[in-house]
Short mmCIF file of C-alpha atoms and ligand atoms in Angstrom, two decimals:
data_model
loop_
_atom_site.label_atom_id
_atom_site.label_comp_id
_atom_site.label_asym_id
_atom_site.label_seq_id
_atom_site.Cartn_x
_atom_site.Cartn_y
_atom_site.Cartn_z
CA UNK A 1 -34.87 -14.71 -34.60
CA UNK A 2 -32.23 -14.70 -37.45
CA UNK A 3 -30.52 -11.62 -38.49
CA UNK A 4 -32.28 -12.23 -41.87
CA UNK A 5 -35.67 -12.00 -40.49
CA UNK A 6 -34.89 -9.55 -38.02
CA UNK A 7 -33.92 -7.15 -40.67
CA UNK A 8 -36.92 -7.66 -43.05
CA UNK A 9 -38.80 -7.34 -40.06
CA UNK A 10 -37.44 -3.67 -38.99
CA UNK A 11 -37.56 -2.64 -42.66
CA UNK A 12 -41.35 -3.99 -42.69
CA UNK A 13 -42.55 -1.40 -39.58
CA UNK A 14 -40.08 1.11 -41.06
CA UNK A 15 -38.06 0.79 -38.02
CA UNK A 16 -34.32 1.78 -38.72
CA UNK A 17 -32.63 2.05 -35.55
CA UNK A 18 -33.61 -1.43 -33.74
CA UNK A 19 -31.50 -3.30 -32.26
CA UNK A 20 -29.64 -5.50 -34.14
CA UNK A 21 -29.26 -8.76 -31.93
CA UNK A 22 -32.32 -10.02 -30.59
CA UNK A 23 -31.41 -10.14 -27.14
CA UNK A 24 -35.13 -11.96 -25.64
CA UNK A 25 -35.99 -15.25 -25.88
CA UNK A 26 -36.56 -17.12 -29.16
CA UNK A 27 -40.00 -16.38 -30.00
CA UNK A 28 -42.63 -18.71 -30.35
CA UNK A 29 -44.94 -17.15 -32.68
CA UNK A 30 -44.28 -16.82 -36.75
CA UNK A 31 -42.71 -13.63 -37.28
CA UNK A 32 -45.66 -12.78 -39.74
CA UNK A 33 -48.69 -13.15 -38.19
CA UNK A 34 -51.51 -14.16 -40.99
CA UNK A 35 -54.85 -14.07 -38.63
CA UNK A 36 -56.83 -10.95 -37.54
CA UNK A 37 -57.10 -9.83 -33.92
CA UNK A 38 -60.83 -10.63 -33.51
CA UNK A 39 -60.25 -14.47 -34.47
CA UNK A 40 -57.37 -14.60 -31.95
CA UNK A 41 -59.64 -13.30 -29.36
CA UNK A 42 -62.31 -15.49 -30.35
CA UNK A 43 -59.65 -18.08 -29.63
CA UNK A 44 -58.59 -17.21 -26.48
CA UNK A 45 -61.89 -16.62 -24.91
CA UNK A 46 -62.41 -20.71 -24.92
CA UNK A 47 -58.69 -21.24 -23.83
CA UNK A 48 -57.81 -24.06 -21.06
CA UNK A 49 -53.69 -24.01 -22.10
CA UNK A 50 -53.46 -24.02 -17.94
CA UNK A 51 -54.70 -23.92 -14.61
CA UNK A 52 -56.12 -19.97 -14.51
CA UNK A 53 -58.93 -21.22 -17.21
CA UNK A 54 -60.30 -22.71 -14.09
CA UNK A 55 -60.99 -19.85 -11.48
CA UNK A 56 -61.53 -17.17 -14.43
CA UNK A 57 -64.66 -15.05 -15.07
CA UNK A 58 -63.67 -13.70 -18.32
CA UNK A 59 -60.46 -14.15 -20.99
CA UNK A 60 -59.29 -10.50 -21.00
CA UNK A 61 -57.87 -10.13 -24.30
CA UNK A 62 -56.61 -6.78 -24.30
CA UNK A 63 -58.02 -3.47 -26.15
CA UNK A 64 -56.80 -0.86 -28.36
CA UNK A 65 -55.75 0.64 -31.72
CA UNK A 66 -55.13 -2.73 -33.66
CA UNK A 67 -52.73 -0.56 -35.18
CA UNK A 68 -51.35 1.07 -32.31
CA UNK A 69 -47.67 2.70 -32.55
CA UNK A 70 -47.43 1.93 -29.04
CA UNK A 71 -48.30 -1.23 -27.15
CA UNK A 72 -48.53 -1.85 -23.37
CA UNK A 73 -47.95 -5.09 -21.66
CA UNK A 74 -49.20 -5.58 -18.18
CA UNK A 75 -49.09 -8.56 -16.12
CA UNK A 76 -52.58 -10.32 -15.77
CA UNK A 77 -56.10 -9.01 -15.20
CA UNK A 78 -57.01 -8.21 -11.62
CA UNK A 79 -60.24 -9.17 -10.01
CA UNK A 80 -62.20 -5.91 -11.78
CA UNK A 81 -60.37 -6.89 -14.82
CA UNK A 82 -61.75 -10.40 -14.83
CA UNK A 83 -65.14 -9.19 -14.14
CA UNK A 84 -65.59 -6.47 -16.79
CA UNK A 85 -63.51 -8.45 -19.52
CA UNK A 86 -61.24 -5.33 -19.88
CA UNK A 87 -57.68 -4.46 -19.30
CA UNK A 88 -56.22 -1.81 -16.30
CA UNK A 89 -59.91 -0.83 -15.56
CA UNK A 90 -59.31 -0.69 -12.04
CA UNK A 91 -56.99 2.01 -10.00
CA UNK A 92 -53.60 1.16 -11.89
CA UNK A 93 -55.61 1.69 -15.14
CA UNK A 94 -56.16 5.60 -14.12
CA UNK A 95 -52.71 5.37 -13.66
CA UNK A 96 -52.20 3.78 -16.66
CA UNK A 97 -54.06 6.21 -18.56
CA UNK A 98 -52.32 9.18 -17.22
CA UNK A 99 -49.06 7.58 -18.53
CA UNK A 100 -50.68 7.14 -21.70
CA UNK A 101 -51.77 10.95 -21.73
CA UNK A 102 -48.09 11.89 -20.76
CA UNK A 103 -46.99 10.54 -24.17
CA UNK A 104 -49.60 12.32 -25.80
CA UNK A 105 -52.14 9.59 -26.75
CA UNK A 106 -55.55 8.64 -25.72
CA UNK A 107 -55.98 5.16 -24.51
CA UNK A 108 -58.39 4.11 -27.78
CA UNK A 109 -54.78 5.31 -29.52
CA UNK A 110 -52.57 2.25 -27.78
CA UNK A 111 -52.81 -1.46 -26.86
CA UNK A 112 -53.53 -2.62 -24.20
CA UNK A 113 -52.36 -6.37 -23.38
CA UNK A 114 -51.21 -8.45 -20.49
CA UNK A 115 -48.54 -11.52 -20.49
CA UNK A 116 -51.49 -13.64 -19.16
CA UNK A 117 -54.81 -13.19 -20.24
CA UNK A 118 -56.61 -14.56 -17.12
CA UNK A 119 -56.62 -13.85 -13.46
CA UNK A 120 -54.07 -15.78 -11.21
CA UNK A 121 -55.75 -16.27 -8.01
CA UNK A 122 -55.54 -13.18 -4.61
CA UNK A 123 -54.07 -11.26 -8.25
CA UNK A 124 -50.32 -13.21 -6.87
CA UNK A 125 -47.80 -12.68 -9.75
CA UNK A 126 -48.96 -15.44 -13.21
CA UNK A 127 -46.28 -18.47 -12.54
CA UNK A 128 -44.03 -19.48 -15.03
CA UNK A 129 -45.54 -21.90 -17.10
CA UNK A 130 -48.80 -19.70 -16.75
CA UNK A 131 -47.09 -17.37 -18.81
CA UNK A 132 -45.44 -19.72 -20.87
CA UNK A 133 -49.06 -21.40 -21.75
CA UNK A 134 -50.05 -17.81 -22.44
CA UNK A 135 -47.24 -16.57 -24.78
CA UNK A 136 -48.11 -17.73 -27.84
CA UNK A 137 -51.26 -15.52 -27.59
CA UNK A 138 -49.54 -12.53 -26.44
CA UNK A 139 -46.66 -13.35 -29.76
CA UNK A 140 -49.29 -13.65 -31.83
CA UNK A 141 -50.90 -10.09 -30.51
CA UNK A 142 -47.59 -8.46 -30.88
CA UNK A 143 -47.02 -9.98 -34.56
CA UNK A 144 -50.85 -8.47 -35.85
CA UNK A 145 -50.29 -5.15 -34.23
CA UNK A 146 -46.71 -4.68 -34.89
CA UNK A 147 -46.23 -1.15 -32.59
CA UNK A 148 -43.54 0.66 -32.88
CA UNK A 149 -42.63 -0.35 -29.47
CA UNK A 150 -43.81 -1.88 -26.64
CA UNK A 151 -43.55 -0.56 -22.64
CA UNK A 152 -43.21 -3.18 -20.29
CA UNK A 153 -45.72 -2.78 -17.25
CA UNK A 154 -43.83 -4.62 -14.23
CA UNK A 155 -41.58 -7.39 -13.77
CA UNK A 156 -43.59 -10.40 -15.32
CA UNK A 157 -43.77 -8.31 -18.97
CA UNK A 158 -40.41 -7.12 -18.18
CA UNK A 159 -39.10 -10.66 -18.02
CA UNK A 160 -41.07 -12.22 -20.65
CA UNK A 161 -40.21 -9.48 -23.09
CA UNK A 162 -36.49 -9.33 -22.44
CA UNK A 163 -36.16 -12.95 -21.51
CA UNK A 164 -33.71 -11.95 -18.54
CA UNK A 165 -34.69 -12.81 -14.69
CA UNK A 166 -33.10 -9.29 -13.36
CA UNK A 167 -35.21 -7.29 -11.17
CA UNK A 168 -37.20 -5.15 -12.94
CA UNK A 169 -35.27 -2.08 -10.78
CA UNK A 170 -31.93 -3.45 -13.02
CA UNK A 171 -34.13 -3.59 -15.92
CA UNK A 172 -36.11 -0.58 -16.37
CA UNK A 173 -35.37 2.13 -18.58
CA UNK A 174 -32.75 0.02 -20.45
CA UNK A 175 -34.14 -0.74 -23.91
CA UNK A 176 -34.05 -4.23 -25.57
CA UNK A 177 -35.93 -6.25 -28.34
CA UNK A 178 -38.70 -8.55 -28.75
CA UNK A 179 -39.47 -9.96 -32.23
CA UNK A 180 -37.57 -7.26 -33.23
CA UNK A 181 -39.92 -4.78 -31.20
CA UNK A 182 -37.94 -2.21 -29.31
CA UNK A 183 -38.86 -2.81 -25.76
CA UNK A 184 -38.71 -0.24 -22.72
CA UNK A 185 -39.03 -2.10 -19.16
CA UNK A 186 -40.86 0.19 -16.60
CA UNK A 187 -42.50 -0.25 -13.13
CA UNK A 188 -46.20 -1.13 -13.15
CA UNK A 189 -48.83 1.76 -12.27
CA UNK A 190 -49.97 -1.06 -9.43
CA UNK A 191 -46.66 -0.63 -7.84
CA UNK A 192 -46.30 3.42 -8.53
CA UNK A 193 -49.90 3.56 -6.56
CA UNK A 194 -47.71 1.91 -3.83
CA UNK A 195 -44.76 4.03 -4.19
CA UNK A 196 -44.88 7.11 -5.48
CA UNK A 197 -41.38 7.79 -5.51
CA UNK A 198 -40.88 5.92 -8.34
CA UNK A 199 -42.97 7.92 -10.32
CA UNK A 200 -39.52 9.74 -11.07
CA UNK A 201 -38.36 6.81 -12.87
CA UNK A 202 -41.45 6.38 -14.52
CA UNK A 203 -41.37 9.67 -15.32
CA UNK A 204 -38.02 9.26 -17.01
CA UNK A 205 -39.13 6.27 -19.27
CA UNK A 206 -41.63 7.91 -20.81
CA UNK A 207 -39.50 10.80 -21.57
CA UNK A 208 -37.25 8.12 -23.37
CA UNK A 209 -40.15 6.32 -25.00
CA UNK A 210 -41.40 10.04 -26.20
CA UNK A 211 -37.91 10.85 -27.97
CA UNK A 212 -37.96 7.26 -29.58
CA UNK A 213 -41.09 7.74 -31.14
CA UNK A 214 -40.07 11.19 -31.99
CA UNK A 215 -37.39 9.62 -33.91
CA UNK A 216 -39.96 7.22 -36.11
CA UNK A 217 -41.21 8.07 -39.60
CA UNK A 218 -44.96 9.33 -39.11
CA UNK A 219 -47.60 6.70 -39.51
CA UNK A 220 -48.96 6.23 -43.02
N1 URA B 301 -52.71 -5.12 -13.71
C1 URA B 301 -52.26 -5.67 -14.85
O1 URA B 301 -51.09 -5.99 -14.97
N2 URA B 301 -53.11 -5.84 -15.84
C2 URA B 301 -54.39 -5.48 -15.77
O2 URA B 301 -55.10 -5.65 -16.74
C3 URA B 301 -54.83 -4.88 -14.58
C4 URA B 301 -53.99 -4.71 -13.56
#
């Protein structure tokens, strides 16, 4: 993204402190996204960009506030997902929603999203050029909501959003940008379910994703 755009961008969601380089990947939607949630959905549902559109149940979108301050980005739809059409339904979505709760919302108050919008088969991490197939959708997301920032759920978000291949150990709780998004890296409530150590760290994002948006002018 060019400085330019970036700034008219942060001045647009009334975002002063950003970052000013764009440290992720070049992204590969329009900056100003002209369309309306529902039609994007509409145009997902029928999607066959790559090989997930074959095993599939349902397209699972993502949910939320289409005005959200805060979006979530998960990694793909697991097989309860897939069946009900709806994002972190099963036990990492409890988990999920206590997070949410933690920084004072109610899920109907976020968004909800994965970087792929379809099951990958035995729920094995989306390959790359899954998620590259899937991106535009998830730019495109990103550019109609516009949150104030976005929490990475695992290392597949945490990679797509920050474009680097670190583990997502080295990368969480170090903010970056994403279309000029401020993005926070954590681990995924999947993995916290397996170790609940590492709710600690979690613990510690959120605390850092609470004093960011304590920092932000209050929504209109
Ligand atoms: N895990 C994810 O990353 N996304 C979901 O929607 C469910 C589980």
């Amino acid at each position: 993204m060019r400085a330019r755009d970036l700034d008219r961008y942060r001045r647009e969601i009334g975002w002063r402190d950003a970052p000013l380089v764009d440290v992720a990947a070049p992204p590969a939607a329009p900056l100003v996204e002209t369309g309306d949630l529902e039609s994007l959905a509409r145009e997902a549902a029928s999607c066959t960009r790559c090989r997930l559109a074959e095993q599939r149940r349902t397209v699972v979108f993502g949910e939320g506030d289409p005005r959200a301050r805060v979006m979530f980005v998960g990694e793909g739809p697991g097989a309860e997902e897939d069946r009900t059409g709806r994002p972190f339904v099963g036990q990492a979505g409890a988990l999920l929603d206590a997070m949410i709760f933690a920084l004072g919302f109610e899920r109907r108050q976020v968004y909800i999203a994965n970087v792929v919008k379809c099951r990958p088969p035995g729920n094995r991490d989306p390959q790359d050029d899954e998620v590259t197939a899937c991106a535009p959708y998830l730019d495109r997301q990103i550019a109609l909501i516009r949150p104030l920032l976005i929490v990475a759920l695992g290392k597949p978000a945490a990679r797509r959003l920050t474009g680097s291949t670190a583990p997502i150990s080295a990368l969480r709780g170090r903010w970056s940008s994403y279309l000029g998004i401020p993005v926070l890296p954590t681990f995924h409530p999947a993995y916290l379910l397996r170790t609940p150590l590492a709710k600690r760290e979690v613990w510690q994002d959120l605390k850092a994703v609470r004093a960011r948006l304590a920092e932000a002018p209050p929504s209109p």
